[in-house]
XYZ file of C-alpha atoms in Angstrom:
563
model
C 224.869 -114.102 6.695
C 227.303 -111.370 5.587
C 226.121 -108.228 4.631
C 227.966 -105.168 2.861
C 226.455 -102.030 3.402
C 225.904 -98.718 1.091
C 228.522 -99.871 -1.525
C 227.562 -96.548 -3.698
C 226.826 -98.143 -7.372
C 227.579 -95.713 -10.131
C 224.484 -95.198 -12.912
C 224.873 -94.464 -16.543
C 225.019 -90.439 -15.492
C 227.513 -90.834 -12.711
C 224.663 -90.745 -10.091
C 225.809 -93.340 -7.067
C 222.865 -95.216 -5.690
C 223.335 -96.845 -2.225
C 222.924 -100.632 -2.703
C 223.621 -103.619 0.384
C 224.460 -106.938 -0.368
C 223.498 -110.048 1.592
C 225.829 -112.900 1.482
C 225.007 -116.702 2.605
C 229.076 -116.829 2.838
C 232.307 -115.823 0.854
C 234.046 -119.172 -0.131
C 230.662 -119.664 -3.027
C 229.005 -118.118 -5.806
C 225.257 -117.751 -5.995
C 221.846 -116.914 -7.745
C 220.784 -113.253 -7.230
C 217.278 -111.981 -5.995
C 216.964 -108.032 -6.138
C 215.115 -105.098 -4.764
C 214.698 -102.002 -5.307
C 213.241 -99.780 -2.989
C 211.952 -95.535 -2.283
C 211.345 -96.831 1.631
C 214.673 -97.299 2.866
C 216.474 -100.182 2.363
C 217.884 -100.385 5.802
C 213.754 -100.759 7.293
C 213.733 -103.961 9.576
C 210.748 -105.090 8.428
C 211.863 -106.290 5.413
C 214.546 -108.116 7.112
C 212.596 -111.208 7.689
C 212.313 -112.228 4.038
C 216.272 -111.068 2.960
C 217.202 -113.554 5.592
C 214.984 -116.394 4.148
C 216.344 -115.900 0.384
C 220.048 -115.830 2.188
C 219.139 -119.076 3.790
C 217.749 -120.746 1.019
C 221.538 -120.263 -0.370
C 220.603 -116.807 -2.510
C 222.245 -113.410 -2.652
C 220.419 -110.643 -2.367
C 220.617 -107.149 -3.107
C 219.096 -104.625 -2.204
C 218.948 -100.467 -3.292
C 217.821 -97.490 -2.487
C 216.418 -95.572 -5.667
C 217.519 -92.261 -7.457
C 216.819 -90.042 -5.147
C 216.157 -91.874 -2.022
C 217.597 -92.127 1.182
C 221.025 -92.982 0.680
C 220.873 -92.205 -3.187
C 221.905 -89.681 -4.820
C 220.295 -87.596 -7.487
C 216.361 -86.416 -7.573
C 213.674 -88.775 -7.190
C 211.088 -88.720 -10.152
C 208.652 -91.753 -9.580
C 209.638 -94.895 -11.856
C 211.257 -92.167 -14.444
C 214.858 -93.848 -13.896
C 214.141 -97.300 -12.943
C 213.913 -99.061 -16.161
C 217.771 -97.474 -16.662
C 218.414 -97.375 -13.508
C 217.854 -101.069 -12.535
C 219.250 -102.401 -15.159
C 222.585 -101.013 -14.508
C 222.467 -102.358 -11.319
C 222.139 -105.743 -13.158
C 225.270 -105.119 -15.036
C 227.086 -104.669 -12.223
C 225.842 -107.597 -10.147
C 226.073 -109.604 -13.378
C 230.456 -108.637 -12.963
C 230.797 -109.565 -9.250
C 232.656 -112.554 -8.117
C 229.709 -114.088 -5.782
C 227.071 -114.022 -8.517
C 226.418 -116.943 -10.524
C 224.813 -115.093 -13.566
C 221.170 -115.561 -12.618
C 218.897 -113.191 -11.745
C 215.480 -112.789 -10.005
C 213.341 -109.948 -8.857
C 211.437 -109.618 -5.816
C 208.934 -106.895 -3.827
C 205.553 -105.404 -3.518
C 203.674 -101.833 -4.946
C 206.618 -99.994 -6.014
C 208.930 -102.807 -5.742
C 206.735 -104.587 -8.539
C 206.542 -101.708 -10.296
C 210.727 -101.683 -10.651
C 210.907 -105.324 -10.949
C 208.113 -104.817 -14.742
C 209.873 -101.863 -16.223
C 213.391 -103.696 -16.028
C 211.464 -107.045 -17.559
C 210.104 -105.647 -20.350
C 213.178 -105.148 -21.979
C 214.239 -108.579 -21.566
C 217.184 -108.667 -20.015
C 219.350 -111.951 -20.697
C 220.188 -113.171 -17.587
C 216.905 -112.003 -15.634
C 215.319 -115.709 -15.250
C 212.163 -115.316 -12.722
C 210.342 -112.348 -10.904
C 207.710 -111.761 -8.087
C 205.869 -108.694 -8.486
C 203.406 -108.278 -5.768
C 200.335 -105.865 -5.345
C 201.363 -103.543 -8.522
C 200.493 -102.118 -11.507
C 200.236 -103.255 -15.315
C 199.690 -99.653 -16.586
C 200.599 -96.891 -14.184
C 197.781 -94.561 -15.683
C 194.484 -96.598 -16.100
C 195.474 -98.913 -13.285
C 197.140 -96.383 -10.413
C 197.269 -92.752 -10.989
C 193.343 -93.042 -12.553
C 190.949 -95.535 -12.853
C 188.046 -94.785 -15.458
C 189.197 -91.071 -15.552
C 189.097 -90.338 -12.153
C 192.175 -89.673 -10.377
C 192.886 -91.922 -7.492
C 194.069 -90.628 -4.924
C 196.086 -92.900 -3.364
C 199.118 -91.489 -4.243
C 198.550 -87.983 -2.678
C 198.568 -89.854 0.554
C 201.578 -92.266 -0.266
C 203.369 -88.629 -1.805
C 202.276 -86.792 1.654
C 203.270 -89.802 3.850
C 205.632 -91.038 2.763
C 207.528 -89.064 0.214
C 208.185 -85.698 1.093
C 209.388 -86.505 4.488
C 212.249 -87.776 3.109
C 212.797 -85.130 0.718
C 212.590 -82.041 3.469
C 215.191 -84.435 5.331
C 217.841 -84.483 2.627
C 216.790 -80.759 2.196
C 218.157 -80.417 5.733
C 214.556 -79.073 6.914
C 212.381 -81.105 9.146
C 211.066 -83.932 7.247
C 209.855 -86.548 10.198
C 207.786 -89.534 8.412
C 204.231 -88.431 8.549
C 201.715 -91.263 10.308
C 199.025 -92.143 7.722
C 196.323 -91.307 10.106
C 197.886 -87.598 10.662
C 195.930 -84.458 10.026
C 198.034 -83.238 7.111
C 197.503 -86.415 5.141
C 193.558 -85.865 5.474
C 193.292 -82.261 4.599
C 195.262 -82.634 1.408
C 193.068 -84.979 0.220
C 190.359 -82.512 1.153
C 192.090 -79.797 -0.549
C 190.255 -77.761 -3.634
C 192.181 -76.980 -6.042
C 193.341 -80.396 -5.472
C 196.691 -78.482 -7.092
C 197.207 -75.940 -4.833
C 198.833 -77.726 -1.976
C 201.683 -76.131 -1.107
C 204.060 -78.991 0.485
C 203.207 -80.970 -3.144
C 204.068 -77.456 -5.240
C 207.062 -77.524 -3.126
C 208.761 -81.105 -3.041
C 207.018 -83.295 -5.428
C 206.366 -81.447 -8.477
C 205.626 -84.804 -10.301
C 202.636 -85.254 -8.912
C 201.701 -82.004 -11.080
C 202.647 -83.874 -13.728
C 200.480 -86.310 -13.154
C 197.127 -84.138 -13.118
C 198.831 -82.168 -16.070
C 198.834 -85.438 -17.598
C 195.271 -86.476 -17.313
C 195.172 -88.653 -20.769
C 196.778 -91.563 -21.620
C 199.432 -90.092 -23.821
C 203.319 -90.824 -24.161
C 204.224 -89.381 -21.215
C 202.511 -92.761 -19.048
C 202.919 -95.215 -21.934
C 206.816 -95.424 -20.623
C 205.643 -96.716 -17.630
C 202.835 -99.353 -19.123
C 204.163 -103.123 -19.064
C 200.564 -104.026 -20.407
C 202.079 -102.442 -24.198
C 205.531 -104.453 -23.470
C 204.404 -107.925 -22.440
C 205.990 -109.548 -25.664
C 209.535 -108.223 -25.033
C 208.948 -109.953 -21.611
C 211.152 -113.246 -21.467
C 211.226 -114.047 -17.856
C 208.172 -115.617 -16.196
C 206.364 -113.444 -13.631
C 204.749 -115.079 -10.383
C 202.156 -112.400 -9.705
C 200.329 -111.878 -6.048
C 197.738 -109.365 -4.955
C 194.575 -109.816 -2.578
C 190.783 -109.187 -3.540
C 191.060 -106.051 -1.190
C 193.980 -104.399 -3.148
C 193.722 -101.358 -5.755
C 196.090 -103.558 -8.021
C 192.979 -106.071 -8.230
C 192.358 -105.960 -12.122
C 196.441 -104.792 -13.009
C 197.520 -108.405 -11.348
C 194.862 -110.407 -13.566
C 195.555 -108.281 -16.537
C 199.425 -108.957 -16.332
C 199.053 -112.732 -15.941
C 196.707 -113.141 -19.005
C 198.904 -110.442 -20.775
C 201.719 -112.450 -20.179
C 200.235 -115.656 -20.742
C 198.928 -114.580 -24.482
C 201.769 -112.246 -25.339
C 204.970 -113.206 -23.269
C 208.454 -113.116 -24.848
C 208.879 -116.404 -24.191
C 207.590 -119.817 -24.392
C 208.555 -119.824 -20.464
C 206.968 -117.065 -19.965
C 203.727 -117.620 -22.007
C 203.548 -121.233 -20.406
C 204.430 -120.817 -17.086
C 203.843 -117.212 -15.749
C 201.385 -117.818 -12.639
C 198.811 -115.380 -10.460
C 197.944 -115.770 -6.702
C 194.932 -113.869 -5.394
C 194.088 -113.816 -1.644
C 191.082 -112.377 1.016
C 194.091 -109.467 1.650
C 194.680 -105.413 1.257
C 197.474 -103.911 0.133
C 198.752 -103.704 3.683
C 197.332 -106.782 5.309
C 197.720 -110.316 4.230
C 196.000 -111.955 7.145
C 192.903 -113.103 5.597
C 191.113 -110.808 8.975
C 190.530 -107.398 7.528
C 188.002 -105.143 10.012
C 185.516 -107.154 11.042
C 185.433 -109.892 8.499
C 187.621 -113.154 9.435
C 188.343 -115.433 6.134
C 189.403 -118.515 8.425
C 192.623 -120.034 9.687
C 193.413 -121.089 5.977
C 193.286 -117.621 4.687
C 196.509 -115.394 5.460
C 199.731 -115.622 4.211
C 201.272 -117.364 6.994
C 198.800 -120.129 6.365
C 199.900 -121.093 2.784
C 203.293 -120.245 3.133
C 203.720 -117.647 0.735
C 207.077 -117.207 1.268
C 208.174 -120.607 0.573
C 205.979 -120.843 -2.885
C 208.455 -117.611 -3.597
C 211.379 -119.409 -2.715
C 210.025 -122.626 -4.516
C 209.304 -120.728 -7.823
C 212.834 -119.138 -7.669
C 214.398 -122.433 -6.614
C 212.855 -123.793 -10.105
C 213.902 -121.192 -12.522
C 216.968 -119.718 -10.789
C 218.784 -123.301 -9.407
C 217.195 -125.578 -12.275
C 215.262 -127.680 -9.485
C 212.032 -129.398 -9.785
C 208.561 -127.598 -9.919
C 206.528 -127.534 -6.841
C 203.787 -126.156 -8.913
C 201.113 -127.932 -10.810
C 201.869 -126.187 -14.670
C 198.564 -126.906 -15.449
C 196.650 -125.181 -12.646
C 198.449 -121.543 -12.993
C 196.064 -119.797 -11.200
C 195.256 -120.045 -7.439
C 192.494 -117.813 -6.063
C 190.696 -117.165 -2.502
C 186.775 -117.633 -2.781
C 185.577 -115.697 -0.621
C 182.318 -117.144 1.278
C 182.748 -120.583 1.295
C 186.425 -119.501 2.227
C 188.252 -121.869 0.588
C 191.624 -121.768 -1.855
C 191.094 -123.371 -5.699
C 193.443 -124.370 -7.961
C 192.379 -123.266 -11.482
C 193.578 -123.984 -14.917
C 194.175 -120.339 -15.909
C 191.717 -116.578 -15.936
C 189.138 -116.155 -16.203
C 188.214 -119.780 -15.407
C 187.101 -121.485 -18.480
C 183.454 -122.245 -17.186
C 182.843 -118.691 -16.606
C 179.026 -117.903 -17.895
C 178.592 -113.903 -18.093
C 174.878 -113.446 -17.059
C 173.468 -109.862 -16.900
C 171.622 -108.911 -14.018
C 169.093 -106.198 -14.656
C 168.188 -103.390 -12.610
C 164.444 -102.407 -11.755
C 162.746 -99.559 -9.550
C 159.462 -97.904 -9.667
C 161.932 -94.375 -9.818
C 163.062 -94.551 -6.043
C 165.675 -96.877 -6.507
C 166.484 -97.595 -2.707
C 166.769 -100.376 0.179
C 163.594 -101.132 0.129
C 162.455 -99.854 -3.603
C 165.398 -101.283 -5.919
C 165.494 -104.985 -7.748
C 168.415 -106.726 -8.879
C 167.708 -110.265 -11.323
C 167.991 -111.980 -14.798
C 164.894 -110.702 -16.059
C 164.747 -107.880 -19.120
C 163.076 -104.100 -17.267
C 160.138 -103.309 -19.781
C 158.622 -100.230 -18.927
C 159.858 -98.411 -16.155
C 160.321 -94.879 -14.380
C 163.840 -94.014 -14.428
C 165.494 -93.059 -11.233
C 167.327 -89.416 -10.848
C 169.452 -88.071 -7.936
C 171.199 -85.057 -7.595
C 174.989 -85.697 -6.768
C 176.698 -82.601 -5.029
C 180.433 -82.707 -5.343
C 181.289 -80.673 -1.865
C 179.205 -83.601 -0.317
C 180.592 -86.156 -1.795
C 179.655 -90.371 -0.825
C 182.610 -91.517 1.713
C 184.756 -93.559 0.735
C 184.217 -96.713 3.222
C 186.561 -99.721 2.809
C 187.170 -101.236 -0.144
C 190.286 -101.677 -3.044
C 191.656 -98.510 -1.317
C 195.127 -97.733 -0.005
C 193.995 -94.848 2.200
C 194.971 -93.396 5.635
C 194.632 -95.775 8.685
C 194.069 -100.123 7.812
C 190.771 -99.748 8.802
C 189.887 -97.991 5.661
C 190.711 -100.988 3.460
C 189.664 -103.919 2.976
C 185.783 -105.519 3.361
C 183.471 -102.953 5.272
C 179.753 -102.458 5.848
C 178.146 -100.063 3.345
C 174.996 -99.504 4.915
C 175.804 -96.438 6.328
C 176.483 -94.980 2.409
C 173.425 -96.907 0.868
C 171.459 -95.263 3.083
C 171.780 -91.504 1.038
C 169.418 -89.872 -0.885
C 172.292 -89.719 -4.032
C 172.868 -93.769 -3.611
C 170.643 -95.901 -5.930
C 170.323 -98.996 -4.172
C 169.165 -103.111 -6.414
C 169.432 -106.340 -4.930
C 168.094 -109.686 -5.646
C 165.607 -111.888 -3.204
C 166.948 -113.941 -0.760
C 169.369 -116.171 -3.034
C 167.745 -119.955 -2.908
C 171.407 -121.619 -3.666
C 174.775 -120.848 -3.137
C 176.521 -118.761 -6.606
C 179.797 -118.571 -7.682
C 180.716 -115.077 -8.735
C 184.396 -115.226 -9.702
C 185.887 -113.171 -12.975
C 186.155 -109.536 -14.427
C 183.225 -107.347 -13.510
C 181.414 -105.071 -15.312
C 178.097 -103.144 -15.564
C 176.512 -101.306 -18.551
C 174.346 -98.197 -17.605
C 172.523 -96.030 -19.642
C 172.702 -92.867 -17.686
C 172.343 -88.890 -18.725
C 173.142 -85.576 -16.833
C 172.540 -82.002 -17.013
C 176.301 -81.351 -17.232
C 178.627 -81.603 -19.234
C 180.585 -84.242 -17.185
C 179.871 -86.116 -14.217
C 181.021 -89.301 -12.434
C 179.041 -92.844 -12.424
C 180.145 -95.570 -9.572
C 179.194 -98.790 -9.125
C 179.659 -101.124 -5.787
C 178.606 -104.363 -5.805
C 178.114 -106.039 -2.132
C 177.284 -109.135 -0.535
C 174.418 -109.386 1.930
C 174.301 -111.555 4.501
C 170.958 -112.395 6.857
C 171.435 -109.930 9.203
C 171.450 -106.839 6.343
C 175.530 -106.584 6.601
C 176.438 -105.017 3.232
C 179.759 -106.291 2.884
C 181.708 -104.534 0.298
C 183.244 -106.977 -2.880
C 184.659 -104.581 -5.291
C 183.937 -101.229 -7.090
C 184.477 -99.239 -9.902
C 183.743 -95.781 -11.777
C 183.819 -93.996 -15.180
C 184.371 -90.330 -15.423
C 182.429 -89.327 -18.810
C 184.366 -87.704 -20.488
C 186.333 -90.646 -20.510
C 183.576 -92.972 -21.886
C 185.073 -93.102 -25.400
C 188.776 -93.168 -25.154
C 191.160 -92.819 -22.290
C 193.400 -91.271 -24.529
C 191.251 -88.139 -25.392
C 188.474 -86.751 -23.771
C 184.784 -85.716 -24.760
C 182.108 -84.146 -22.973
C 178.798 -85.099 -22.856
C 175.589 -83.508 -24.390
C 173.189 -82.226 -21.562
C 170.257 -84.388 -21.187
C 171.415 -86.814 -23.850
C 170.865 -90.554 -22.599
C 174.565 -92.552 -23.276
C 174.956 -96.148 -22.886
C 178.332 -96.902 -20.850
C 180.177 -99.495 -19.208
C 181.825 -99.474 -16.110
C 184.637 -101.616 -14.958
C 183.783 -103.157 -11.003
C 187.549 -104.592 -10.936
C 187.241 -108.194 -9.900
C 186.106 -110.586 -7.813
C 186.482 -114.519 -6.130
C 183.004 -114.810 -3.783
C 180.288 -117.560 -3.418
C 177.071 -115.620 -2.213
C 175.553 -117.943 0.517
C 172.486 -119.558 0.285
C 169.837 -116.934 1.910
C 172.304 -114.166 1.533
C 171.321 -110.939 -1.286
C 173.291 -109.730 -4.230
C 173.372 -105.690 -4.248
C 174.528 -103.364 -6.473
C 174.608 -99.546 -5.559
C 174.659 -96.427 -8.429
C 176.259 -93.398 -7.440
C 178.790 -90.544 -9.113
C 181.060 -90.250 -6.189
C 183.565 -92.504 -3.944
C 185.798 -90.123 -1.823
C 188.474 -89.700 -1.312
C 189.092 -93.395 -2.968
C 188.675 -90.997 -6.570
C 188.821 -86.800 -6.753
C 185.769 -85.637 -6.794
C 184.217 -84.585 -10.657
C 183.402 -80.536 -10.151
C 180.829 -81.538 -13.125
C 181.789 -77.962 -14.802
C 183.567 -80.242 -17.729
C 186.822 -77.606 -16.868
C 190.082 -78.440 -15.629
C 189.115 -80.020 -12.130
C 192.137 -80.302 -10.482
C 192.801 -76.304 -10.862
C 189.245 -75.025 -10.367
C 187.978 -73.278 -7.227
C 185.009 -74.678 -4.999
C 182.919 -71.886 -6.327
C 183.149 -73.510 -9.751
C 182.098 -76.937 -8.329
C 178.323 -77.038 -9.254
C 175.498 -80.405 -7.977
C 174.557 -82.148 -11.240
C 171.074 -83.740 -11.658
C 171.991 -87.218 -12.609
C 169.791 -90.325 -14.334
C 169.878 -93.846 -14.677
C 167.555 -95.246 -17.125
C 166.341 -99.423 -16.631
C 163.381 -100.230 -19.364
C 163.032 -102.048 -22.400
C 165.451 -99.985 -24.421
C 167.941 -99.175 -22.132
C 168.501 -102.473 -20.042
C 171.077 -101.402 -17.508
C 172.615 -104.330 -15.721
C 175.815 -105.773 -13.938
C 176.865 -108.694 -15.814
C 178.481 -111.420 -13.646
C 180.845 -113.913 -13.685
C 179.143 -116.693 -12.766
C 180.496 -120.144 -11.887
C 177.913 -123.155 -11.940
C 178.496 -125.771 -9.476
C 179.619 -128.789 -11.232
């Protein structure tokens, strides 16, 4: 393998962006798989897959972003890399070891670059990978139903500024996930006022600034691009990751609106037991069997495989008619589908029921309409907020990801707790989640989340997937409205997504809440501008969930019947 290192690639302003390229030899020329990267091109960990591609006969390249490292310029999250990358592809595109095809490869940010160069369809871009990223970068990373997640404080404390103070010649070490500092600015009220972010990353202002879905995000939103889209997208995520419902929503986007027939026909999704971070298939203390990590299935030969088809012109290794292969969590086991959501999928609403004490051993979760009943009320207090335990989180330390026991949360006074009976038969709960509540408040805005765990016969409340809906978001992400005080609204909240056979004897449980920190900020329930406002503005609200005849709250599954 040869390798040239920090050839400095002029942009369209004159910035120079360090860029390496990998060579199988000198005497050839060669398909092109690319990277762009904001972690340092040079890290060794990433090694390992370069060398594969080189070895399967492809060049690669590889570049640090505006601002990065050994880039020049200022670093503005994904603001350049739609003009950015593409330059880089007219430059590779002029360079006597490339062949004239292109493919993209990487995970998180990586994906991000790889979908805001395809959606402008560039010619000779033929395939690309994007793994564990985003299909709108403001309903789908910086919020999620309104709230803002908070993800990327950590990733903007951890692993951001560092590398800004360095090139500022101050001290700018990379800080460990698990340190203090990474903690306390989630912590922080105003979430705004922290000083190092005021300092160094002013964008991340701009993202509470920006707190809508207005122009300002709809650059960075493949989901409004997928018909300009002509090269097919392999797409790869994990049950565990906060990309969960962006990686299913840019395969069927892409399947139904794709700028090509390739693209519409071909692009495929793979869905695993992993995290963001961990693609073992043993996250904590769950274990998804020897057939469940990444090693198992070989994931980096079905990349090389898919670019081998559309990059080299050799034969599929894929079936074309079973796009989608997803993880069932459970029964533990890998299907091969014919596309998402699975075609057999029955939607069955499963009601909720209490005698107004919704708890462990008070709430009911099943298929039958509530008639009359009490309706339960808690009082959420934002300064003592639910904790955030596992989940579709990317949050300080691996242990906070990923499948964890919520016992310790369902156990609260502000947690509204339904599950079913004993289950008599295995079920198949694999799609798009949601659950309509008809809730009220005595504010003027408030948070509603919903968790929805599997419960095995020892009372482990293993965590599948959760969601939340800030409400003055209910209507429109793209303007907000408060609510009425003690006016009853009928919402829906979206639980992401989920692949999981509940076991024979195991329970089905949903739990109600209005917070889920630090996974989300928490709502000060004033109805003002949280993310500026003091803790003395931060007030508890008195919150209600109503299950009777006329306002039949439920979680509707997905529900797969055996065949």
């Amino acid at each position: 393998m040869l390798k040239k290192s920090n050839l400095m690639i002029p942009m369209k302003d004159g910035i120079r962006l360090a860029t390496d390229v990998y060579l199988p030899s000198v005497d050839s020329i060669f398909p092109v798989l690319i990277k762009r990267t904001p972690y340092n091109k040079d890290r060794e960990k990433d090694l390992y897959e370069i060398e594969a591609y080189v070895n399967a006969d492809y060049a690669v390249v590889t570049q640090d972003v505006r601002g990065r490292y050994h880039s020049e310029g200022i670093f503005e999250p994904y603001v350049h890399e739609e003009e950015d990358g593409l330059a880089l592809y007219e430059w590779i595109l002029k360079q006597p070891w490339c062949n004239g095809h292109l493919g993209t490869f990487g995970g998180s940010y990586h994906g991000g670059t790889q979908w805001l160069c395809a959606m402008r369809g560039p010619e000779h871009l033929d395939a690309t990978v994007p793994v564990i990223t985003f299909d709108d970068l403001f309903d789908g990373s910086a919020y999620q139903g309104g709230a803002k997640v908070l993800h990327d404080l950590r990733w903007t404390v951890a692993d951001i500024i560092p590398d800004i103070m360095r090139r500022a010649e101050e001290a700018g070490e990379r800080v460990d996930v698990e340190a203090p500092e990474v903690y306390h600015c989630l912590d922080r009220i105003p979430l705004a006022s922290d000083p190092a972010v005021k300092k160094y990353a002013r964008y991340y202002l701009d993202w509470m600034n920006h707190s809508v879905f207005d122009d300002y995000w709809k650059q960075f939103s493949p989901k409004l691009h997928y018909s300009e889209v002509q090269a097919p997208a392999l797409n790869i995520s994990g049950w565990y990751d906060i990309f969960v419902p962006s990686t299913l929503r840019n395969y069927r986007g892409m399947r139904d609106h794709g700028g090509s027939e390739n693209a519409r026909k071909y692009t495929r999704v793979i869905m695993g037991p992993w995290t963001h971070m961990n693609f073992s298939g043993k996250l904590n203390e769950f274990d998804f069997g020897p057939e469940a990590g990444d090693e198992a299935i070989n994931l980096l030969q079905i990349k090389i495989d898919w670019y081998d088809h559309w990059l080299k012109g050799k034969p599929m290794s894929f079936d074309p008619e079973k796009p989608v292969r997803i993880f069932v969590m459970g029964i533990n086991e890998w299907h091969d589908e014919p596309d998402w959501p699975l075609p057999d999928t029955q939607y069955i609403p499963y009601y909720f029921h209490s005698s107004g004490n919704a708890s462990l051993e008070n709430g009911l979760l099943n298929t039958e309409k509530p008639s009359e009943e009490k309706e339960d009320v808690y009082i959420f207090d934002p300064l003592n907020p639910v904790p955030t335990i596992g989940g579709q989180v990317i949050l300080p330390g691996d242990g906070a990801m990923g499948p964890r026991d919520q016992r310790a949360a369902e156990k609260r006074d502000d947690v509204l707790v339904f599950e079913t009976e004993a289950l008599n038969e295995n079920l198949n709960v694999i799609g798009f989640l949601k659950a309509k509540l008809y809730v009220s408040s005595d504010c003027t805005d408030t948070d509603f989340t919903v968790k929805l765990t599997d419960v095995d016969e020892n009372g482990v409340s293993k965590l599948l997937s959760d969601g939340i809906l800030r409400m003055r978001y209910r209507n429109s992400m793209e303007a907000t409205e408060l609510m009425e005080p003690g006016k009853i609204y009928g919402i829906e909240v979206d639980v992401a997504a989920t692949a999981n056979t509940f076991l024979k004897g195991h329970r089905i449980r949903v739990s109600v809440s209005s917070s889920n920190f630090p996974r989300f900020n928490r709502n000060s329930n004033s109805g003002g501008l949280i993310f500026s406002e003091e803790k003395e503005q931060y007030r508890k609200a008195e919150n209600v969930l109503y299950h009777d005849a006329e306002h039949p709250s439920c979680i509707i599954l997905p529900v797969i019947r055996e065949k």
